[in-house]
Amino acid sequence: MAASKKAVLGPLVGAVDQGTSSTRFLVFNSKTAELLSHHQVEIKQEFPREGWVEQDPKEILHSVYECIEKTCEKLGQLNIDISNIKAIGVSNQRETTVVWDKITGEPLYNAVVWLDLRTQSTVESLSKRIPGNNNFVKSKTGLPLSTYFSAVKLRWLLDNVRKVQKAVEEKRALFGTIDSWLIWSLTGGVNGGVHCTDVTNASRTMLFNIHSLEWDKQLCEFFGIPMEILPNVRSSSEIYGLMKAGALEGVPISGCLGDQSAALVGQMCFQIGQAKNTFILKNWFIDCIILYLCYFNFKKKCSHCVFSDHGLLTTVAYKLGRDKPVYYALEGSVAIAGAVIRWLRDNLGIIKTSEEIEKLAKEVGTSYGCYFVPAFSGLYAPYWEPSARGIICGLTQFTNKCHIAFAALEAVCFQTREILDAMNRDCGIPLSHLQVDGGMTSNKILMQLQADILYIPVVKPSMPETTALGAAMAAGAAEGVGVWSLEPEDLSAVTMERFEPQINAEESEIRYSTWKKAVMKSMGWVTTQSPESELTNEIIPAFQPQS
């Protein structure tokens, strides 16, 4: 019998979506943006001490190879020829910090995850060295000095891990966020791997000047970071190198975006004044981050950056080509808004799955005056208040688990409103609607609450994989690949589900103002910080793939 003929679908583009709790590889049709196949692998998180969050870089890399191989196998089963995959994009968890040995290719310590809080005393020490009338860190980077960003994580590694210190002294060390580690490894590693990052990821390190789009000597000196260990900074859409192993050997890696920027591209936010909110729920973890596209410039140097007076970050949104303009965004992060859902399961035991919280909330349709502030690790934007801790207030004898579940969902929405209000005040361009994506958008109660509390429509795409789609679009549009047009008339129309406000404006304002009272009561609970850990030579054993 003759072999079945492989289906020809036109140029395809793959996307690595490397997140905090899982890695995925997805393949899209570049002409229709249709998702053809994907594979996902869960990633372990390690918690060596309270507030510490680490991951094994080798496990992350292995998961990428596994996802690529499994997706290619699935495409074969669908009779789709993988030779049609013309490019690969990378989207990654941001700020997570890796240092590795360029001679051996081995990580010198586990990846310190963006959530990690071990650097609080480092932040406090550095803060004392910033002049009160000249916050050059924020003016150059758009970022507040915080445990969130890579520079202080790297500083901790240099101070506390002898393997890292020795490799730096011997000129063997390379630093990168997850995108850099993956691209270096996938393009050959010790055999000519490309050490690079893109402008979106670089802008999250606190070492990158967002005006000149270069690593900043003054910032590196302030944090004590040797510039020779930093990756080369490239645009978000260009050929960085070729895959050197696996089923897609020889395919160019030509797109790179931090996950939130990738979602902005995937949501097709190409107009000033558009915003999107990503609700990600994987392994009981919600990351809720809003990006508001606020301005762009055609020059490499720019003197009119929009900085927030209301606790938001200024960040690079994307730069889709070496000769393309750079776009900037205001960003607000409700970093662990939905950790409350995991807390409801693990600590209170009132739910077993994420779907159950929607059922409980639906039973009552109100919090009955109960308000939940899930500041388990302090408050992020717009407060940046590490002393805050979670509280539940407004309890009565009538309050039950359904009301608490409803209040937990409301908490995510109230925090989103706080950030959008700050964005409106900074830019003066009120949103007409909010575009949303991510796993939690399947929760219709949450989406309706968001529309009610914002008092604007909430719009959700029918295809939820916008982060991976954005990475694929950047890769396919790169010069030298050219299989994905980003011209407005060529972009595929996206089917949207729309949630309109269903309460009156007065009720929305009353609920919001009561929430803000609860937030004020959550502050000032922590008055001391734990000391820095001692110097260590330890590294958690690298991931070993099971046979």
Coordinates of C-alpha atoms in Angstrom, one line a residue:
M1 CA 0.0 0.0 0.0
A2 CA 1.3 3.5 -0.9
A3 CA 2.2 5.8 2.0
S4 CA -0.5 8.3 2.8
K5 CA 0.2 11.8 1.4
K6 CA 1.2 14.4 4.0
A7 CA -1.2 17.3 4.3
V8 CA 0.0 20.7 3.0
L9 CA -1.3 23.6 5.1
G10 CA 1.1 26.3 4.0
P11 CA 3.8 27.7 6.3
L12 CA 3.6 26.7 9.9
V13 CA 5.2 28.4 12.9
G14 CA 6.0 26.8 16.3
A15 CA 6.1 28.5 19.7
V16 CA 7.7 27.5 22.9
D17 CA 5.6 28.8 25.8
Q18 CA 7.8 28.4 28.9
G19 CA 5.8 29.3 32.0
T20 CA 6.2 29.1 35.8
S21 CA 4.4 25.8 36.2
S22 CA 4.6 24.2 32.7
T23 CA 6.2 24.2 29.3
R24 CA 4.3 23.9 26.1
F25 CA 5.1 23.8 22.4
L26 CA 2.4 24.8 20.0
V27 CA 2.2 24.9 16.2
F28 CA 0.1 27.5 14.3
N29 CA -0.9 27.9 10.6
S30 CA 0.6 31.3 9.7
K31 CA -2.1 32.1 7.3
T32 CA -5.1 31.5 9.6
A33 CA -3.6 31.6 13.1
E34 CA -5.2 28.2 13.7
L35 CA -3.7 26.1 16.4
L36 CA -2.9 22.7 14.9
S37 CA -1.3 20.8 17.7
H38 CA 0.5 21.2 21.0
H39 CA 2.0 19.3 23.9
Q40 CA 2.5 20.3 27.6
V41 CA 4.8 19.2 30.4
E42 CA 4.5 20.3 34.0
I43 CA 7.5 21.9 35.7
K44 CA 8.3 21.4 39.4
Q45 CA 8.9 24.3 41.7
E46 CA 11.3 23.9 44.7
F47 CA 10.8 25.8 48.0
P48 CA 14.0 25.3 49.9
R49 CA 13.1 27.9 52.6
E50 CA 10.2 30.2 53.3
G51 CA 9.9 32.8 50.5
W52 CA 12.4 31.0 48.3
V53 CA 11.2 29.7 44.9
E54 CA 13.5 27.8 42.6
Q55 CA 13.4 25.6 39.4
D56 CA 15.9 23.3 37.7
P57 CA 17.1 24.9 34.4
K58 CA 18.0 21.5 33.0
E59 CA 14.4 20.2 33.7
I60 CA 13.1 23.3 31.9
L61 CA 15.3 22.7 28.9
H62 CA 14.5 19.0 28.8
S63 CA 10.8 19.9 28.9
V64 CA 11.2 22.1 25.8
Y65 CA 12.8 19.3 23.9
E66 CA 10.1 16.8 25.0
C67 CA 7.3 19.2 24.1
I68 CA 8.8 19.8 20.6
E69 CA 9.3 16.0 20.0
K70 CA 5.8 15.1 21.2
T71 CA 4.1 17.9 19.2
C72 CA 5.9 16.8 16.0
E73 CA 4.7 13.2 16.7
K74 CA 1.1 14.5 17.0
L75 CA 1.5 16.4 13.8
G76 CA 2.6 13.3 12.0
Q77 CA -0.4 11.4 13.3
L78 CA -2.5 14.2 11.8
N79 CA -0.7 13.7 8.5
I80 CA 0.9 17.1 8.7
D81 CA 4.5 17.4 7.4
I82 CA 6.7 19.0 10.0
S83 CA 9.0 20.3 7.3
N84 CA 6.4 23.1 6.9
I85 CA 7.5 24.5 10.2
K86 CA 9.5 27.5 9.1
A87 CA 10.3 29.3 12.4
I88 CA 10.1 29.0 16.2
G89 CA 9.3 31.7 18.7
V90 CA 10.0 31.7 22.4
S91 CA 7.8 33.1 25.1
N92 CA 9.0 32.8 28.7
Q93 CA 8.3 33.6 32.4
R94 CA 10.1 36.9 33.0
E95 CA 12.6 37.9 35.6
T96 CA 13.5 34.3 36.5
T97 CA 17.3 34.3 36.8
V98 CA 19.8 31.7 35.6
V99 CA 23.6 31.6 35.7
W100 CA 25.5 28.9 33.8
D101 CA 29.0 27.8 32.8
K102 CA 29.7 28.5 29.2
I103 CA 32.4 25.8 29.1
T104 CA 30.4 22.9 30.5
G105 CA 26.9 24.1 29.7
E106 CA 25.9 23.3 33.3
P107 CA 23.7 25.7 35.5
L108 CA 25.7 27.0 38.5
Y109 CA 22.6 27.1 40.7
N110 CA 18.9 26.6 40.3
A111 CA 16.9 29.2 38.5
V112 CA 15.7 31.8 41.0
V113 CA 12.1 32.3 40.1
W114 CA 10.5 35.8 39.7
L115 CA 8.3 35.1 42.8
D116 CA 11.2 34.6 45.1
L117 CA 11.4 36.9 48.1
R118 CA 14.9 36.0 49.5
T119 CA 16.4 39.3 48.3
Q120 CA 14.3 41.7 50.5
S121 CA 17.2 42.7 52.7
T122 CA 19.3 43.2 49.5
V123 CA 16.6 45.6 48.2
E124 CA 16.5 47.4 51.5
S125 CA 20.3 47.8 51.5
L126 CA 20.4 49.1 47.9
S127 CA 17.5 51.4 48.5
K128 CA 19.6 53.4 51.0
R129 CA 22.2 54.1 48.3
I130 CA 19.7 55.8 46.0
P131 CA 19.5 59.6 46.4
G132 CA 16.1 60.8 47.4
N133 CA 16.0 63.4 44.7
N134 CA 17.5 61.3 41.9
N135 CA 16.1 57.8 41.6
F136 CA 18.3 56.9 38.6
V137 CA 17.2 53.3 38.8
K138 CA 13.6 54.1 38.0
S139 CA 14.4 56.9 35.6
K140 CA 16.6 54.6 33.5
T141 CA 14.6 51.3 33.8
G142 CA 11.0 52.3 34.5
L143 CA 11.0 49.9 37.5
P144 CA 11.0 50.3 41.3
L145 CA 13.7 48.6 43.3
S146 CA 12.0 45.3 44.2
T147 CA 12.7 41.6 44.7
Y148 CA 10.6 41.1 41.6
F149 CA 13.4 41.9 39.1
S150 CA 16.5 40.0 38.0
A151 CA 19.3 42.3 39.1
V152 CA 18.8 41.7 42.8
K153 CA 18.4 37.9 42.2
L154 CA 21.7 38.0 40.3
R155 CA 23.3 40.1 43.1
W156 CA 22.2 37.4 45.6
L157 CA 23.8 34.6 43.6
L158 CA 27.0 36.6 43.3
D159 CA 27.0 37.1 47.1
N160 CA 26.0 33.7 48.2
V161 CA 26.9 30.9 45.8
R162 CA 30.6 30.1 45.5
K163 CA 30.2 28.3 42.2
V164 CA 28.8 31.5 40.7
Q165 CA 31.6 33.7 42.2
K166 CA 34.3 31.3 40.9
A167 CA 32.9 31.1 37.4
V168 CA 32.6 34.9 37.2
E169 CA 36.2 35.3 38.4
E170 CA 37.4 32.8 35.8
K171 CA 35.3 34.4 33.0
R172 CA 33.1 31.2 32.5
A173 CA 29.8 32.6 33.7
L174 CA 26.8 33.6 31.6
F175 CA 23.7 35.2 32.9
G176 CA 20.2 35.2 31.4
T177 CA 16.5 35.0 31.9
I178 CA 14.8 31.8 30.8
D179 CA 14.7 32.9 27.2
S180 CA 18.5 33.4 27.1
W181 CA 19.1 30.0 28.7
L182 CA 16.8 28.3 26.2
I183 CA 18.0 30.1 23.0
W184 CA 21.7 29.5 24.0
S185 CA 21.0 25.8 24.6
L186 CA 18.8 25.2 21.6
T187 CA 21.2 26.9 19.2
G188 CA 24.2 24.8 20.2
G189 CA 25.1 25.6 23.8
V190 CA 28.8 25.0 24.4
N191 CA 29.1 24.4 20.6
G192 CA 28.4 27.9 19.5
G193 CA 25.2 28.7 21.2
V194 CA 23.8 32.2 20.8
H195 CA 23.8 34.2 24.0
C196 CA 21.1 36.8 23.5
T197 CA 17.9 38.2 24.9
D198 CA 15.2 40.5 23.5
V199 CA 14.3 44.0 24.6
T200 CA 11.2 42.9 26.5
N201 CA 13.1 40.5 28.7
A202 CA 16.0 42.8 29.1
S203 CA 13.7 45.6 30.3
R204 CA 12.8 43.3 33.3
T205 CA 16.3 43.0 34.7
M206 CA 16.8 46.5 36.2
L207 CA 20.1 46.6 34.3
F208 CA 18.7 47.8 30.9
N209 CA 18.3 51.5 29.9
I210 CA 14.9 51.6 28.2
H211 CA 15.7 54.9 26.5
S212 CA 18.9 53.8 24.8
L213 CA 17.9 50.1 24.6
E214 CA 21.3 49.1 25.9
W215 CA 22.7 47.6 29.1
D216 CA 23.5 50.6 31.4
K217 CA 27.0 50.9 32.9
Q218 CA 25.9 53.0 35.8
L219 CA 23.2 50.4 36.7
C220 CA 25.6 47.5 36.4
E221 CA 28.1 49.3 38.7
F222 CA 25.3 50.1 41.2
F223 CA 24.3 46.4 41.4
G224 CA 27.8 45.2 41.1
I225 CA 27.1 43.1 38.0
P226 CA 30.0 42.4 35.5
M227 CA 28.7 43.4 32.1
E228 CA 30.6 40.6 30.3
I229 CA 28.2 38.0 31.6
L230 CA 25.1 39.7 30.1
P231 CA 23.5 38.5 26.9
N232 CA 23.4 40.6 23.7
V233 CA 20.1 42.5 23.3
R234 CA 18.2 42.0 20.1
S235 CA 14.7 42.9 18.8
S236 CA 11.7 40.7 19.5
S237 CA 11.5 39.5 15.9
E238 CA 14.7 38.5 14.1
I239 CA 16.7 35.3 13.4
Y240 CA 18.8 34.6 16.5
G241 CA 20.1 31.2 15.4
L242 CA 19.1 27.7 14.2
M243 CA 17.9 24.7 16.1
K244 CA 20.9 22.4 16.5
A245 CA 19.2 19.2 17.6
G246 CA 15.9 17.3 17.6
A247 CA 13.0 16.9 15.2
L248 CA 13.2 20.6 14.1
E249 CA 17.0 20.8 13.6
G250 CA 17.9 23.6 11.2
V251 CA 14.7 25.6 11.8
P252 CA 15.4 29.3 12.8
I253 CA 14.5 30.6 16.2
S254 CA 13.3 34.1 15.2
G255 CA 10.9 35.4 17.8
C256 CA 11.4 36.2 21.5
L257 CA 9.0 37.9 23.9
G258 CA 8.5 37.9 27.7
D259 CA 5.1 36.1 28.3
Q260 CA 3.1 39.3 28.9
S261 CA 4.5 41.1 25.9
A262 CA 3.7 38.0 23.8
A263 CA 0.1 38.0 25.0
L264 CA -0.1 41.7 24.0
V265 CA 1.0 40.8 20.5
G266 CA -1.2 37.7 20.4
Q267 CA -4.2 39.9 21.4
M268 CA -3.2 42.1 18.4
C269 CA -2.8 45.2 20.6
F270 CA -1.0 47.3 18.0
Q271 CA -2.8 50.6 18.7
I272 CA -2.0 53.1 21.5
G273 CA -4.5 53.0 24.3
Q274 CA -5.2 49.2 24.1
A275 CA -4.8 47.0 27.2
K276 CA -5.0 43.4 28.0
N277 CA -5.2 41.5 31.2
T278 CA -3.8 37.9 31.5
F279 CA -5.3 35.6 34.0
I280 CA -3.2 32.5 34.1
L281 CA -4.2 29.5 36.3
K282 CA -1.9 26.5 36.2
N283 CA -1.3 24.3 39.2
W284 CA -3.5 26.5 41.4
F285 CA -1.4 29.6 40.6
I286 CA -2.9 32.8 39.1
D287 CA -0.7 35.4 37.7
C288 CA -2.7 38.5 36.9
I289 CA -0.8 41.2 34.9
I290 CA -2.1 44.1 32.9
L291 CA -0.3 45.8 30.1
Y292 CA -1.5 49.1 28.6
L293 CA 0.1 50.1 25.3
C294 CA 0.9 53.8 25.9
Y295 CA 3.4 55.1 23.4
F296 CA 6.1 54.3 20.9
N297 CA 9.1 56.0 19.3
F298 CA 10.9 55.6 16.0
K299 CA 14.2 56.7 17.3
K300 CA 16.7 54.6 19.3
K301 CA 16.9 57.3 21.9
C302 CA 13.8 58.9 23.3
S303 CA 13.3 61.7 25.9
H304 CA 9.6 61.5 26.4
C305 CA 8.9 58.3 28.2
V306 CA 5.6 57.9 30.0
F307 CA 6.5 57.2 33.7
S308 CA 3.8 56.4 36.3
D309 CA 3.0 58.6 39.2
H310 CA 0.7 56.0 40.6
G311 CA 2.9 52.9 41.3
L312 CA 3.0 51.3 37.8
L313 CA 5.9 50.1 35.8
T314 CA 7.1 51.4 32.5
T315 CA 8.3 48.5 30.4
V316 CA 9.2 47.7 26.8
A317 CA 6.1 46.2 25.1
Y318 CA 7.8 44.9 22.0
K319 CA 10.1 45.8 19.1
L320 CA 9.1 43.6 16.1
G321 CA 12.2 43.9 14.0
R322 CA 15.7 45.4 14.1
D323 CA 14.5 48.5 12.1
K324 CA 11.0 48.6 13.6
P325 CA 9.9 51.1 16.3
V326 CA 10.0 50.2 19.9
Y327 CA 6.6 50.2 21.7
Y328 CA 6.3 50.8 25.5
A329 CA 3.6 49.9 28.0
L330 CA 2.5 50.7 31.5
E331 CA 2.2 47.6 33.5
G332 CA 0.5 46.6 36.8
S333 CA 1.0 43.3 38.4
V334 CA -1.3 41.5 40.8
A335 CA 1.4 38.9 41.2
I336 CA -0.3 36.2 43.2
A337 CA -3.9 37.4 43.2
G338 CA -5.2 33.9 42.7
A339 CA -3.0 32.2 45.3
V340 CA -6.1 32.7 47.3
I341 CA -7.7 29.9 45.3
R342 CA -5.0 27.5 46.2
W343 CA -5.3 28.7 49.8
L344 CA -9.0 27.9 49.8
R345 CA -8.2 24.4 48.7
D346 CA -5.1 23.6 50.7
N347 CA -5.6 25.6 53.9
L348 CA -9.4 25.7 54.3
G349 CA -10.3 22.7 52.2
I350 CA -13.5 24.3 50.8
I351 CA -12.8 23.4 47.2
K352 CA -11.0 20.6 45.4
T353 CA -10.7 22.0 41.8
S354 CA -10.6 25.5 40.3
E355 CA -14.0 24.9 38.7
E356 CA -15.6 24.5 42.1
I357 CA -15.0 28.1 43.1
E358 CA -17.2 29.3 40.3
K359 CA -20.0 26.9 41.4
L360 CA -19.7 28.1 45.0
A361 CA -19.8 31.8 44.0
K362 CA -22.7 31.2 41.7
E363 CA -24.8 29.7 44.6
V364 CA -24.9 33.1 46.4
G365 CA -24.2 35.7 43.7
T366 CA -22.7 38.1 46.3
S367 CA -20.1 38.3 48.9
Y368 CA -22.7 39.6 51.4
G369 CA -20.3 42.3 52.5
C370 CA -17.3 40.0 52.9
Y371 CA -14.0 41.4 51.4
F372 CA -10.8 39.4 50.8
V373 CA -7.4 41.0 50.4
P374 CA -5.0 38.2 49.3
A375 CA -1.8 40.0 50.1
F376 CA 0.0 36.8 51.1
S377 CA 3.4 38.2 49.9
G378 CA 2.6 41.9 50.2
L379 CA 0.9 44.2 47.8
Y380 CA 2.3 44.8 44.3
A381 CA 1.1 47.5 41.9
P382 CA 0.0 50.2 42.6
Y383 CA 1.1 50.0 46.3
W384 CA 4.4 48.1 46.3
E385 CA 3.9 47.4 50.0
P386 CA 5.8 44.4 51.3
S387 CA 4.5 44.8 54.8
A388 CA 0.9 44.0 53.8
R389 CA -0.6 40.5 54.5
G390 CA -3.8 38.9 53.6
I391 CA -7.1 39.6 55.4
I392 CA -10.8 38.7 55.3
C393 CA -13.1 41.3 56.7
G394 CA -16.8 42.1 56.9
L395 CA -17.6 38.7 58.3
T396 CA -20.9 38.0 60.0
Q397 CA -22.6 34.9 61.5
F398 CA -24.3 34.6 58.1
T399 CA -21.0 34.4 56.1
N400 CA -20.3 30.9 54.7
K401 CA -17.8 29.4 52.3
C402 CA -19.8 30.5 49.2
H403 CA -19.5 34.1 50.2
I404 CA -15.7 33.7 50.8
A405 CA -15.4 32.1 47.4
F406 CA -17.2 35.0 45.8
A407 CA -15.0 37.5 47.7
A408 CA -11.9 35.7 46.4
L409 CA -13.0 36.2 42.8
E410 CA -14.0 39.8 43.5
A411 CA -10.5 40.4 44.9
V412 CA -8.9 39.7 41.6
C413 CA -11.2 42.1 39.9
F414 CA -10.8 44.9 42.5
Q415 CA -7.0 44.7 42.1
T416 CA -7.4 44.9 38.3
R417 CA -9.5 48.0 38.7
E418 CA -6.9 49.6 40.9
I419 CA -4.3 49.1 38.3
L420 CA -6.5 50.3 35.4
D421 CA -7.4 53.4 37.4
A422 CA -3.7 54.2 37.8
M423 CA -3.1 53.7 34.1
N424 CA -6.0 56.0 33.2
R425 CA -4.6 58.7 35.5
D426 CA -1.1 58.3 34.1
C427 CA -2.1 58.3 30.4
G428 CA -5.4 60.2 30.4
I429 CA -6.9 57.8 27.9
P430 CA -9.7 55.8 29.6
L431 CA -10.2 52.3 28.3
S432 CA -13.3 51.6 26.3
H433 CA -13.0 47.9 27.0
L434 CA -10.5 45.4 28.5
Q435 CA -9.1 42.4 26.5
V436 CA -8.4 39.3 28.6
D437 CA -6.7 36.0 28.1
G438 CA -5.4 33.1 30.1
G439 CA -6.8 30.0 31.7
M440 CA -9.1 31.7 34.3
T441 CA -11.1 33.5 31.5
S442 CA -13.2 30.3 31.3
N443 CA -14.7 31.3 34.7
K444 CA -17.8 33.2 33.5
I445 CA -18.5 34.5 37.1
L446 CA -15.0 36.1 37.2
M447 CA -15.4 37.6 33.7
Q448 CA -18.8 39.1 34.6
L449 CA -17.5 40.4 37.9
Q450 CA -14.6 42.0 36.1
A451 CA -17.0 43.9 33.8
D452 CA -19.2 45.0 36.7
I453 CA -16.3 46.3 38.8
L454 CA -14.5 48.0 35.9
Y455 CA -17.9 49.2 34.5
I456 CA -16.6 48.6 31.0
P457 CA -17.0 45.6 28.7
V458 CA -14.6 42.7 29.0
V459 CA -13.7 41.0 25.8
K460 CA -12.3 37.5 25.6
P461 CA -10.9 35.8 22.4
S462 CA -12.4 32.4 21.6
M463 CA -8.8 31.1 21.0
P464 CA -7.2 31.5 24.4
E465 CA -3.6 30.7 23.5
T466 CA -2.6 34.3 22.9
T467 CA 0.8 34.1 24.6
A468 CA 2.0 31.4 22.3
L469 CA 0.3 33.0 19.3
G470 CA 2.2 36.2 20.0
A471 CA 5.6 34.4 20.0
A472 CA 4.6 32.6 16.8
M473 CA 3.6 35.9 15.1
A474 CA 6.9 37.5 16.0
A475 CA 8.9 34.5 14.7
G476 CA 6.9 34.2 11.5
A477 CA 7.2 37.9 10.7
A478 CA 11.0 38.1 11.2
E479 CA 13.1 39.3 8.3
G480 CA 14.5 36.2 6.5
V481 CA 11.4 34.2 7.5
G482 CA 8.5 36.4 6.3
V483 CA 5.6 33.9 6.5
W484 CA 3.4 35.9 8.9
S485 CA 2.2 39.4 7.9
L486 CA 1.5 41.8 10.8
E487 CA -0.2 44.3 8.5
P488 CA -3.7 45.1 9.9
E489 CA -5.4 44.0 6.7
D490 CA -3.7 40.6 6.8
L491 CA -4.3 39.7 10.4
S492 CA -6.9 37.0 10.9
A493 CA -10.1 38.2 12.6
V494 CA -10.5 36.8 16.1
T495 CA -13.9 35.7 17.4
M496 CA -14.6 37.4 20.7
E497 CA -17.0 36.8 23.7
R498 CA -18.1 40.0 25.3
F499 CA -19.2 40.6 28.9
E500 CA -21.2 43.8 29.5
P501 CA -21.6 45.4 33.0
Q502 CA -24.8 44.3 34.6
I503 CA -24.9 46.5 37.7
N504 CA -25.3 50.3 38.0
A505 CA -22.3 52.6 38.3
E506 CA -23.2 53.6 41.9
E507 CA -23.2 50.0 43.2
S508 CA -19.9 49.4 41.4
E509 CA -18.3 52.5 43.1
I510 CA -19.6 51.5 46.6
R511 CA -18.1 48.0 46.3
Y512 CA -14.8 49.4 45.1
S513 CA -14.5 52.0 47.8
T514 CA -15.2 49.4 50.5
W515 CA -12.5 47.2 49.0
K516 CA -10.0 50.1 49.3
K517 CA -10.9 50.4 53.0
A518 CA -10.0 46.7 53.4
V519 CA -6.7 47.2 51.5
M520 CA -5.7 49.9 54.0
K521 CA -6.3 47.5 56.9
S522 CA -4.0 44.9 55.3
M523 CA -0.9 47.1 55.5
G524 CA 1.8 47.3 58.2
W525 CA 1.5 43.7 59.5
V526 CA 5.2 42.8 58.9
T527 CA 7.7 45.0 60.6
T528 CA 10.9 42.9 60.4
Q529 CA 12.6 41.0 57.6
S530 CA 14.5 37.7 57.9
P531 CA 18.3 38.0 57.5
E532 CA 20.2 37.0 54.4
S533 CA 21.0 33.4 54.2
E534 CA 24.6 32.2 54.6
L535 CA 27.0 31.5 51.8
T536 CA 26.2 28.2 50.2
N537 CA 27.9 25.9 47.7
E538 CA 24.8 23.8 47.4
I539 CA 22.8 23.2 44.3
I540 CA 19.7 21.1 44.1
P541 CA 20.4 18.0 41.9
A542 CA 19.8 18.6 38.2
F543 CA 16.7 17.0 36.6
Q544 CA 17.4 13.5 35.3
P545 CA 14.9 12.3 32.6
Q546 CA 13.3 9.0 33.5
S547 CA 14.1 6.1 31.3

